[in-house]
């Protein structure tokens, strides 16, 4: 859902940020890193710049999340890349935050995670199987281009891939061949880069499928072939609301792997989520958000997590107001999950974040 919305920020990324922003990095005893994605809370250039400044001062890692169209035709035919694509990537790369580690997350899949991402003209590339040579080569070129542009410390080479297994199971085997090929080639080019595929924990834990154990075993096998286990987790999407609920999901995750665990995107509601058109009504409270973050950080300490990335540092009501009507309902899902409210007021969870950042 977030992929379509991310394109709205493209026009905001045509400038260079001041690369001399004050740095809040300090020596800590933490065995994990904390950070945010660069998702802006507002539509204006100053909002974007303020977002990068906030990230620089309140974390030691951050994420550039590239989850929109892929210029398939250009990569397949070695033709000119779309200007919208090159402008977005150049703009983001020019805003790189010094002295912070960087996670680059790249989506292979569409908004619904059931097909390849769309091209910039709204089409899907023709293929017989996902691991067709022209698809593998094009995606390798795409990922290589982005890695060259950002020079990340970590790479999520495909986002929330277990949802393809749920929604288009007939494509799963060819996906595995595709991503193995591309991952191997990227690793050869960048041997020190830590690479993973992310999975959505809320669509793995207690999932209502015909053979849940087979599904869990399949996904567990896939994620354990990576350098680290990359987790997307929004507990409210699974109606999890208490510390016991949160811990149950994390205990389930810990049973799946001995690899380092990284929460590459996560958040929890601080306000009620009511979307009549989607028949969604989920209670959200600031205390519930605080309890989730407390639980997550406690587990990060005891389980030696690699890092935690909170999706949006601040509620993005101002940005949401600019969304086209057809995506406003979807955009509202994550709107009220910031550690700051839409006015910039610090929520109780933010003190948990800052205390952990300093220790």
mmCIF file of C-alpha atoms in Angstrom:
data_model
loop_
_atom_site.group_PDB
_atom_site.id
_atom_site.type_symbol
_atom_site.label_atom_id
_atom_site.label_comp_id
_atom_site.label_asym_id
_atom_site.label_seq_id
_atom_site.Cartn_x
_atom_site.Cartn_y
_atom_site.Cartn_z
ATOM 1 C CA UNK A 1 0.000 0.000 0.000
ATOM 2 C CA UNK A 2 2.793 2.417 0.851
ATOM 3 C CA UNK A 3 4.445 2.019 -2.550
ATOM 4 C CA UNK A 4 1.890 4.091 -4.462
ATOM 5 C CA UNK A 5 2.028 6.782 -1.808
ATOM 6 C CA UNK A 6 5.810 7.101 -1.925
ATOM 7 C CA UNK A 7 5.646 8.452 -5.462
ATOM 8 C CA UNK A 8 3.951 11.572 -4.088
ATOM 9 C CA UNK A 9 7.246 12.605 -2.517
ATOM 10 C CA UNK A 10 9.250 12.381 -5.735
ATOM 11 C CA UNK A 11 8.751 16.044 -6.628
ATOM 12 C CA UNK A 12 10.152 17.076 -3.270
ATOM 13 C CA UNK A 13 13.547 15.490 -3.792
ATOM 14 C CA UNK A 14 15.260 17.737 -6.305
ATOM 15 C CA UNK A 15 17.578 19.602 -3.954
ATOM 16 C CA UNK A 16 20.690 19.029 -1.973
ATOM 17 C CA UNK A 17 20.307 19.053 1.774
ATOM 18 C CA UNK A 18 22.831 20.801 4.008
ATOM 19 C CA UNK A 19 25.276 17.998 4.726
ATOM 20 C CA UNK A 20 26.603 19.718 7.816
ATOM 21 C CA UNK A 21 23.563 19.045 10.009
ATOM 22 C CA UNK A 22 24.451 18.561 13.686
ATOM 23 C CA UNK A 23 25.065 14.942 14.564
ATOM 24 C CA UNK A 24 23.608 13.397 17.718
ATOM 25 C CA UNK A 25 25.500 10.115 17.496
ATOM 26 C CA UNK A 26 26.953 9.077 20.838
ATOM 27 C CA UNK A 27 28.792 6.084 22.195
ATOM 28 C CA UNK A 28 26.276 3.667 23.699
ATOM 29 C CA UNK A 29 26.133 0.239 25.219
ATOM 30 C CA UNK A 30 23.358 -0.815 22.886
ATOM 31 C CA UNK A 31 23.959 -3.899 20.795
ATOM 32 C CA UNK A 32 21.524 -2.683 18.125
ATOM 33 C CA UNK A 33 20.900 0.451 16.075
ATOM 34 C CA UNK A 34 17.828 2.692 15.966
ATOM 35 C CA UNK A 35 16.512 4.756 13.081
ATOM 36 C CA UNK A 36 13.678 5.871 10.804
ATOM 37 C CA UNK A 37 12.706 5.829 7.153
ATOM 38 C CA UNK A 38 12.848 9.134 5.295
ATOM 39 C CA UNK A 39 9.042 9.250 4.886
ATOM 40 C CA UNK A 40 8.097 12.913 5.285
ATOM 41 C CA UNK A 41 5.264 14.168 7.486
ATOM 42 C CA UNK A 42 4.355 16.979 5.094
ATOM 43 C CA UNK A 43 4.246 17.837 1.374
ATOM 44 C CA UNK A 44 6.591 20.820 1.417
ATOM 45 C CA UNK A 45 10.311 20.907 0.806
ATOM 46 C CA UNK A 46 10.956 22.225 4.300
ATOM 47 C CA UNK A 47 9.049 19.220 5.699
ATOM 48 C CA UNK A 48 11.346 16.855 3.825
ATOM 49 C CA UNK A 49 14.453 18.693 4.959
ATOM 50 C CA UNK A 50 13.167 18.739 8.544
ATOM 51 C CA UNK A 51 12.555 14.981 8.338
ATOM 52 C CA UNK A 52 16.164 14.304 7.325
ATOM 53 C CA UNK A 53 17.388 16.647 10.064
ATOM 54 C CA UNK A 54 15.259 14.859 12.678
ATOM 55 C CA UNK A 55 16.603 11.493 11.548
ATOM 56 C CA UNK A 56 20.178 12.774 11.750
ATOM 57 C CA UNK A 57 19.647 13.828 15.349
ATOM 58 C CA UNK A 58 17.578 10.895 16.602
ATOM 59 C CA UNK A 59 19.122 7.711 15.279
ATOM 60 C CA UNK A 60 22.259 5.977 14.123
ATOM 61 C CA UNK A 61 20.803 4.322 11.011
ATOM 62 C CA UNK A 62 18.093 5.257 8.514
ATOM 63 C CA UNK A 63 16.289 3.809 5.505
ATOM 64 C CA UNK A 64 15.758 4.883 1.931
ATOM 65 C CA UNK A 65 12.679 2.835 1.014
ATOM 66 C CA UNK A 66 12.311 2.509 -2.780
ATOM 67 C CA UNK A 67 8.885 0.946 -3.156
ATOM 68 C CA UNK A 68 7.315 2.272 -6.334
ATOM 69 C CA UNK A 69 7.740 1.732 -10.081
ATOM 70 C CA UNK A 70 10.696 -0.006 -11.750
ATOM 71 C CA UNK A 71 11.874 1.159 -15.218
ATOM 72 C CA UNK A 72 11.646 -2.363 -16.622
ATOM 73 C CA UNK A 73 11.516 -1.344 -20.285
ATOM 74 C CA UNK A 74 14.611 0.819 -19.970
ATOM 75 C CA UNK A 75 16.590 -1.895 -18.190
ATOM 76 C CA UNK A 76 15.469 -4.626 -20.604
ATOM 77 C CA UNK A 77 16.156 -2.598 -23.764
ATOM 78 C CA UNK A 78 19.130 -0.552 -22.526
ATOM 79 C CA UNK A 79 17.225 2.629 -23.303
ATOM 80 C CA UNK A 80 17.097 5.955 -21.459
ATOM 81 C CA UNK A 81 15.842 5.804 -17.884
ATOM 82 C CA UNK A 82 12.689 7.790 -17.048
ATOM 83 C CA UNK A 83 13.492 11.282 -15.794
ATOM 84 C CA UNK A 84 11.071 10.819 -12.879
ATOM 85 C CA UNK A 85 13.136 7.839 -11.732
ATOM 86 C CA UNK A 86 16.581 9.410 -12.073
ATOM 87 C CA UNK A 87 15.417 12.644 -10.441
ATOM 88 C CA UNK A 88 14.009 10.790 -7.447
ATOM 89 C CA UNK A 89 17.134 8.703 -6.917
ATOM 90 C CA UNK A 90 19.511 11.633 -7.446
ATOM 91 C CA UNK A 91 17.477 13.784 -5.061
ATOM 92 C CA UNK A 92 17.476 11.171 -2.330
ATOM 93 C CA UNK A 93 21.166 10.339 -2.803
ATOM 94 C CA UNK A 94 22.069 14.029 -2.550
ATOM 95 C CA UNK A 95 20.367 14.127 0.845
ATOM 96 C CA UNK A 96 22.443 11.290 2.253
ATOM 97 C CA UNK A 97 23.039 11.774 5.970
ATOM 98 C CA UNK A 98 26.736 11.654 6.891
ATOM 99 C CA UNK A 99 27.996 9.470 9.724
ATOM 100 C CA UNK A 100 24.847 7.334 9.764
ATOM 101 C CA UNK A 101 24.493 3.791 8.544
ATOM 102 C CA UNK A 102 22.050 3.307 5.681
ATOM 103 C CA UNK A 103 19.580 0.571 4.872
ATOM 104 C CA UNK A 104 18.397 0.537 1.266
ATOM 105 C CA UNK A 105 15.086 -1.297 0.832
ATOM 106 C CA UNK A 106 14.029 -2.057 -2.742
ATOM 107 C CA UNK A 107 10.727 -3.549 -3.833
ATOM 108 C CA UNK A 108 10.596 -6.110 -6.619
ATOM 109 C CA UNK A 109 6.868 -6.563 -6.146
ATOM 110 C CA UNK A 110 3.741 -4.544 -6.810
ATOM 111 C CA UNK A 111 1.592 -2.631 -4.347
ATOM 112 C CA UNK A 112 -0.446 -5.765 -3.650
ATOM 113 C CA UNK A 113 2.673 -8.000 -3.505
ATOM 114 C CA UNK A 114 1.127 -10.439 -5.990
ATOM 115 C CA UNK A 115 3.004 -9.416 -9.150
ATOM 116 C CA UNK A 116 6.102 -7.595 -10.331
ATOM 117 C CA UNK A 117 6.168 -3.868 -9.679
ATOM 118 C CA UNK A 118 4.713 -1.764 -12.468
ATOM 119 C CA UNK A 119 6.831 0.139 -14.970
ATOM 120 C CA UNK A 120 6.610 3.917 -15.072
ATOM 121 C CA UNK A 121 4.013 3.704 -17.849
ATOM 122 C CA UNK A 122 1.767 1.539 -15.666
ATOM 123 C CA UNK A 123 2.498 -1.735 -17.459
ATOM 124 C CA UNK A 124 3.911 -5.010 -16.166
ATOM 125 C CA UNK A 125 6.802 -6.502 -18.160
ATOM 126 C CA UNK A 126 5.956 -9.578 -20.200
ATOM 127 C CA UNK A 127 7.361 -12.837 -18.920
ATOM 128 C CA UNK A 128 6.681 -16.559 -18.862
ATOM 129 C CA UNK A 129 8.239 -17.115 -15.452
ATOM 130 C CA UNK A 130 9.598 -14.611 -12.951
ATOM 131 C CA UNK A 131 13.068 -16.059 -13.429
ATOM 132 C CA UNK A 132 13.117 -15.415 -17.180
ATOM 133 C CA UNK A 133 16.574 -14.162 -18.116
ATOM 134 C CA UNK A 134 15.404 -10.704 -19.186
ATOM 135 C CA UNK A 135 13.639 -10.207 -15.833
ATOM 136 C CA UNK A 136 16.641 -11.400 -13.834
ATOM 137 C CA UNK A 137 19.029 -9.201 -15.798
ATOM 138 C CA UNK A 138 16.761 -6.154 -15.577
ATOM 139 C CA UNK A 139 16.323 -6.466 -11.832
ATOM 140 C CA UNK A 140 20.052 -6.948 -11.340
ATOM 141 C CA UNK A 141 20.660 -3.715 -13.279
ATOM 142 C CA UNK A 142 18.007 -1.954 -11.193
ATOM 143 C CA UNK A 143 19.431 -3.021 -7.851
ATOM 144 C CA UNK A 144 23.000 -2.325 -8.987
ATOM 145 C CA UNK A 145 22.031 1.195 -10.026
ATOM 146 C CA UNK A 146 20.472 1.876 -6.633
ATOM 147 C CA UNK A 147 23.359 0.375 -4.666
ATOM 148 C CA UNK A 148 25.805 2.478 -6.676
ATOM 149 C CA UNK A 149 23.713 5.587 -6.006
ATOM 150 C CA UNK A 150 23.337 5.119 -2.251
ATOM 151 C CA UNK A 151 26.330 2.988 -1.125
ATOM 152 C CA UNK A 152 24.260 1.387 1.664
ATOM 153 C CA UNK A 153 25.481 -0.678 4.598
ATOM 154 C CA UNK A 154 22.471 -3.017 4.367
ATOM 155 C CA UNK A 155 20.257 -4.011 1.445
ATOM 156 C CA UNK A 156 16.735 -5.405 1.467
ATOM 157 C CA UNK A 157 16.678 -6.756 -2.073
ATOM 158 C CA UNK A 158 12.906 -7.442 -2.124
ATOM 159 C CA UNK A 159 10.175 -6.256 0.251
ATOM 160 C CA UNK A 160 7.548 -8.373 2.081
ATOM 161 C CA UNK A 161 8.117 -11.393 -0.151
ATOM 162 C CA UNK A 162 6.036 -13.838 1.896
ATOM 163 C CA UNK A 163 2.962 -12.024 0.630
ATOM 164 C CA UNK A 164 3.741 -13.258 -2.899
ATOM 165 C CA UNK A 165 3.681 -16.787 -1.502
ATOM 166 C CA UNK A 166 0.249 -16.046 -0.016
ATOM 167 C CA UNK A 167 -1.322 -14.228 -2.952
ATOM 168 C CA UNK A 168 0.343 -15.815 -6.012
ATOM 169 C CA UNK A 169 1.723 -19.160 -4.818
ATOM 170 C CA UNK A 170 2.187 -20.366 -8.392
ATOM 171 C CA UNK A 171 4.918 -17.716 -8.795
ATOM 172 C CA UNK A 172 6.811 -18.564 -5.634
ATOM 173 C CA UNK A 173 9.272 -21.114 -7.046
ATOM 174 C CA UNK A 174 10.253 -18.859 -9.932
ATOM 175 C CA UNK A 175 10.590 -15.941 -7.489
ATOM 176 C CA UNK A 176 13.083 -17.956 -5.432
ATOM 177 C CA UNK A 177 15.170 -18.655 -8.541
ATOM 178 C CA UNK A 178 15.023 -15.016 -9.600
ATOM 179 C CA UNK A 179 16.069 -13.602 -6.255
ATOM 180 C CA UNK A 180 18.804 -16.207 -5.737
ATOM 181 C CA UNK A 181 20.314 -15.261 -9.090
ATOM 182 C CA UNK A 182 20.168 -11.500 -8.470
ATOM 183 C CA UNK A 183 21.308 -11.787 -4.866
ATOM 184 C CA UNK A 184 24.307 -13.901 -5.883
ATOM 185 C CA UNK A 185 25.369 -11.406 -8.533
ATOM 186 C CA UNK A 186 24.964 -8.430 -6.232
ATOM 187 C CA UNK A 187 26.988 -10.217 -3.562
ATOM 188 C CA UNK A 188 29.761 -10.856 -6.074
ATOM 189 C CA UNK A 189 29.824 -7.158 -6.954
ATOM 190 C CA UNK A 190 29.507 -5.955 -3.351
ATOM 191 C CA UNK A 191 30.935 -8.702 -1.119
ATOM 192 C CA UNK A 192 30.753 -6.645 2.085
ATOM 193 C CA UNK A 193 27.110 -5.621 1.666
ATOM 194 C CA UNK A 194 24.683 -7.358 4.058
ATOM 195 C CA UNK A 195 21.665 -8.541 2.039
ATOM 196 C CA UNK A 196 18.222 -9.855 2.951
ATOM 197 C CA UNK A 197 14.641 -10.204 1.713
ATOM 198 C CA UNK A 198 12.032 -8.785 4.065
ATOM 199 C CA UNK A 199 8.907 -10.559 5.261
ATOM 200 C CA UNK A 200 5.799 -9.138 6.909
ATOM 201 C CA UNK A 201 5.530 -10.782 10.321
ATOM 202 C CA UNK A 202 1.879 -9.762 10.625
ATOM 203 C CA UNK A 203 1.206 -11.900 7.530
ATOM 204 C CA UNK A 204 3.137 -14.897 8.834
ATOM 205 C CA UNK A 205 2.178 -15.094 12.509
ATOM 206 C CA UNK A 206 -1.108 -16.982 13.017
ATOM 207 C CA UNK A 207 -1.954 -16.574 9.351
ATOM 208 C CA UNK A 208 -5.256 -18.077 8.206
ATOM 209 C CA UNK A 209 -4.077 -20.424 5.440
ATOM 210 C CA UNK A 210 -4.981 -23.977 4.570
ATOM 211 C CA UNK A 211 -1.652 -25.438 5.707
ATOM 212 C CA UNK A 212 -0.056 -22.880 8.043
ATOM 213 C CA UNK A 213 2.922 -25.014 9.062
ATOM 214 C CA UNK A 214 3.931 -25.653 5.459
ATOM 215 C CA UNK A 215 3.725 -21.926 4.779
ATOM 216 C CA UNK A 216 5.767 -21.078 7.882
ATOM 217 C CA UNK A 217 8.392 -23.715 7.056
ATOM 218 C CA UNK A 218 8.706 -22.440 3.492
ATOM 219 C CA UNK A 219 9.196 -18.828 4.551
ATOM 220 C CA UNK A 220 11.554 -19.819 7.357
ATOM 221 C CA UNK A 221 13.701 -21.721 4.874
ATOM 222 C CA UNK A 222 13.812 -18.720 2.554
ATOM 223 C CA UNK A 223 14.746 -16.096 5.133
ATOM 224 C CA UNK A 224 17.476 -18.246 6.638
ATOM 225 C CA UNK A 225 19.410 -18.067 3.368
ATOM 226 C CA UNK A 226 20.091 -14.368 3.959
ATOM 227 C CA UNK A 227 22.757 -12.441 5.869
ATOM 228 C CA UNK A 228 20.133 -11.281 8.369
ATOM 229 C CA UNK A 229 16.390 -11.691 8.860
ATOM 230 C CA UNK A 230 14.524 -8.562 7.738
ATOM 231 C CA UNK A 231 11.148 -7.987 9.376
ATOM 232 C CA UNK A 232 8.253 -5.702 8.460
ATOM 233 C CA UNK A 233 5.843 -5.618 11.391
ATOM 234 C CA UNK A 234 2.754 -3.538 12.117
ATOM 235 C CA UNK A 235 1.092 -5.273 15.104
ATOM 236 C CA UNK A 236 -2.223 -3.435 14.747
ATOM 237 C CA UNK A 237 -2.728 -5.085 11.339
ATOM 238 C CA UNK A 238 -2.955 -8.367 13.276
ATOM 239 C CA UNK A 239 -5.107 -6.833 16.035
ATOM 240 C CA UNK A 240 -2.265 -7.190 18.530
ATOM 241 C CA UNK A 241 -2.598 -4.645 21.311
ATOM 242 C CA UNK A 242 -1.002 -5.846 24.571
ATOM 243 C CA UNK A 243 2.513 -6.633 25.731
ATOM 244 C CA UNK A 244 1.575 -10.304 25.836
ATOM 245 C CA UNK A 245 0.355 -10.076 22.231
ATOM 246 C CA UNK A 246 3.542 -8.371 21.085
ATOM 247 C CA UNK A 247 5.760 -10.826 22.908
ATOM 248 C CA UNK A 248 3.882 -13.782 21.466
ATOM 249 C CA UNK A 249 4.629 -12.608 17.936
ATOM 250 C CA UNK A 250 8.289 -11.974 18.764
ATOM 251 C CA UNK A 251 8.676 -15.372 20.428
ATOM 252 C CA UNK A 252 7.247 -16.938 17.279
ATOM 253 C CA UNK A 253 9.828 -15.071 15.214
ATOM 254 C CA UNK A 254 12.717 -16.107 17.443
ATOM 255 C CA UNK A 255 11.841 -19.768 16.892
ATOM 256 C CA UNK A 256 12.300 -19.371 13.142
ATOM 257 C CA UNK A 257 15.935 -18.308 12.988
ATOM 258 C CA UNK A 258 19.328 -18.008 14.628
ATOM 259 C CA UNK A 259 20.401 -15.247 12.257
ATOM 260 C CA UNK A 260 20.618 -11.591 13.321
ATOM 261 C CA UNK A 261 17.149 -9.999 13.270
ATOM 262 C CA UNK A 262 16.458 -6.505 11.953
ATOM 263 C CA UNK A 263 13.107 -4.739 12.025
ATOM 264 C CA UNK A 264 13.451 -2.954 8.700
ATOM 265 C CA UNK A 265 10.064 -1.220 9.066
ATOM 266 C CA UNK A 266 7.703 -1.184 12.003
ATOM 267 C CA UNK A 267 5.269 1.076 13.869
ATOM 268 C CA UNK A 268 2.156 0.954 16.014
ATOM 269 C CA UNK A 269 -0.980 3.079 16.230
ATOM 270 C CA UNK A 270 -1.140 5.945 18.692
ATOM 271 C CA UNK A 271 -4.706 6.908 17.741
ATOM 272 C CA UNK A 272 -7.829 5.015 16.692
ATOM 273 C CA UNK A 273 -7.852 3.886 13.058
ATOM 274 C CA UNK A 274 -11.331 4.187 11.563
ATOM 275 C CA UNK A 275 -11.763 3.826 7.792
ATOM 276 C CA UNK A 276 -15.454 3.275 6.982
ATOM 277 C CA UNK A 277 -14.864 2.558 3.288
ATOM 278 C CA UNK A 278 -12.509 -0.292 4.201
ATOM 279 C CA UNK A 279 -14.645 -1.421 7.158
ATOM 280 C CA UNK A 280 -11.647 -0.881 9.428
ATOM 281 C CA UNK A 281 -11.978 0.091 13.075
ATOM 282 C CA UNK A 282 -8.924 -0.542 15.266
ATOM 283 C CA UNK A 283 -8.287 0.987 18.658
ATOM 284 C CA UNK A 284 -5.007 2.802 19.009
ATOM 285 C CA UNK A 285 -3.582 4.562 22.054
ATOM 286 C CA UNK A 286 -0.373 6.349 22.940
ATOM 287 C CA UNK A 287 0.147 3.925 25.805
ATOM 288 C CA UNK A 288 -0.282 0.947 23.479
ATOM 289 C CA UNK A 289 2.317 2.406 21.139
ATOM 290 C CA UNK A 290 4.670 2.922 24.087
ATOM 291 C CA UNK A 291 4.179 -0.662 25.275
ATOM 292 C CA UNK A 292 4.956 -2.021 21.810
ATOM 293 C CA UNK A 293 8.175 -0.026 21.526
ATOM 294 C CA UNK A 294 9.183 -1.010 25.073
ATOM 295 C CA UNK A 295 8.617 -4.679 24.236
ATOM 296 C CA UNK A 296 10.518 -4.409 20.965
ATOM 297 C CA UNK A 297 13.521 -2.694 22.564
ATOM 298 C CA UNK A 298 13.602 -5.185 25.448
ATOM 299 C CA UNK A 299 13.810 -7.996 22.903
ATOM 300 C CA UNK A 300 16.397 -6.114 20.863
ATOM 301 C CA UNK A 301 18.637 -6.111 23.945
ATOM 302 C CA UNK A 302 18.124 -9.735 24.922
ATOM 303 C CA UNK A 303 18.109 -11.153 21.393
ATOM 304 C CA UNK A 304 20.896 -9.027 19.908
ATOM 305 C CA UNK A 305 18.819 -7.508 17.124
ATOM 306 C CA UNK A 306 20.762 -5.794 14.363
ATOM 307 C CA UNK A 307 18.578 -2.669 14.207
ATOM 308 C CA UNK A 308 15.053 -1.249 14.482
ATOM 309 C CA UNK A 309 13.627 1.128 11.863
ATOM 310 C CA UNK A 310 10.440 2.989 12.857
ATOM 311 C CA UNK A 311 8.409 3.773 9.739
ATOM 312 C CA UNK A 312 7.517 7.466 10.209
ATOM 313 C CA UNK A 313 8.951 9.641 12.957
ATOM 314 C CA UNK A 314 5.896 11.946 12.910
ATOM 315 C CA UNK A 315 2.227 11.580 11.987
ATOM 316 C CA UNK A 316 1.823 12.625 8.366
ATOM 317 C CA UNK A 317 -1.621 14.238 8.415
ATOM 318 C CA UNK A 318 -0.324 17.191 6.379
ATOM 319 C CA UNK A 319 1.041 14.905 3.670
ATOM 320 C CA UNK A 320 -2.073 12.725 3.774
ATOM 321 C CA UNK A 321 -4.270 15.742 3.037
ATOM 322 C CA UNK A 322 -2.549 16.032 -0.357
ATOM 323 C CA UNK A 323 -3.180 12.414 -1.368
ATOM 324 C CA UNK A 324 -5.574 11.760 -4.263
ATOM 325 C CA UNK A 325 -8.970 10.582 -3.017
ATOM 326 C CA UNK A 326 -8.426 7.093 -4.412
ATOM 327 C CA UNK A 327 -5.470 6.433 -2.076
ATOM 328 C CA UNK A 328 -6.533 8.419 1.007
ATOM 329 C CA UNK A 329 -8.135 5.413 2.703
ATOM 330 C CA UNK A 330 -4.994 3.328 2.295
ATOM 331 C CA UNK A 331 -2.738 6.181 3.308
ATOM 332 C CA UNK A 332 -4.610 6.595 6.559
ATOM 333 C CA UNK A 333 -3.534 3.126 7.721
ATOM 334 C CA UNK A 334 -0.060 4.336 8.799
ATOM 335 C CA UNK A 335 -0.859 8.023 9.254
ATOM 336 C CA UNK A 336 -1.081 8.066 13.067
ATOM 337 C CA UNK A 337 1.885 5.874 13.992
ATOM 338 C CA UNK A 338 4.537 8.555 14.519
ATOM 339 C CA UNK A 339 6.536 8.960 17.713
ATOM 340 C CA UNK A 340 5.536 12.595 17.329
ATOM 341 C CA UNK A 341 1.971 13.735 16.694
ATOM 342 C CA UNK A 342 1.016 15.662 13.567
ATOM 343 C CA UNK A 343 1.792 18.922 15.414
ATOM 344 C CA UNK A 344 5.232 17.699 16.452
ATOM 345 C CA UNK A 345 4.271 16.948 20.062
ATOM 346 C CA UNK A 346 6.358 14.154 21.559
ATOM 347 C CA UNK A 347 4.410 11.032 22.479
ATOM 348 C CA UNK A 348 5.318 8.828 25.485
ATOM 349 C CA UNK A 349 6.982 6.295 23.153
ATOM 350 C CA UNK A 350 9.463 8.966 22.050
ATOM 351 C CA UNK A 351 10.987 9.091 25.539
ATOM 352 C CA UNK A 352 11.506 5.313 25.328
ATOM 353 C CA UNK A 353 13.258 5.862 21.997
ATOM 354 C CA UNK A 354 15.524 8.668 23.213
ATOM 355 C CA UNK A 355 16.412 6.886 26.458
ATOM 356 C CA UNK A 356 17.413 3.802 24.518
ATOM 357 C CA UNK A 357 19.353 5.890 22.010
ATOM 358 C CA UNK A 358 21.458 7.366 24.825
ATOM 359 C CA UNK A 359 22.267 4.088 26.589
#
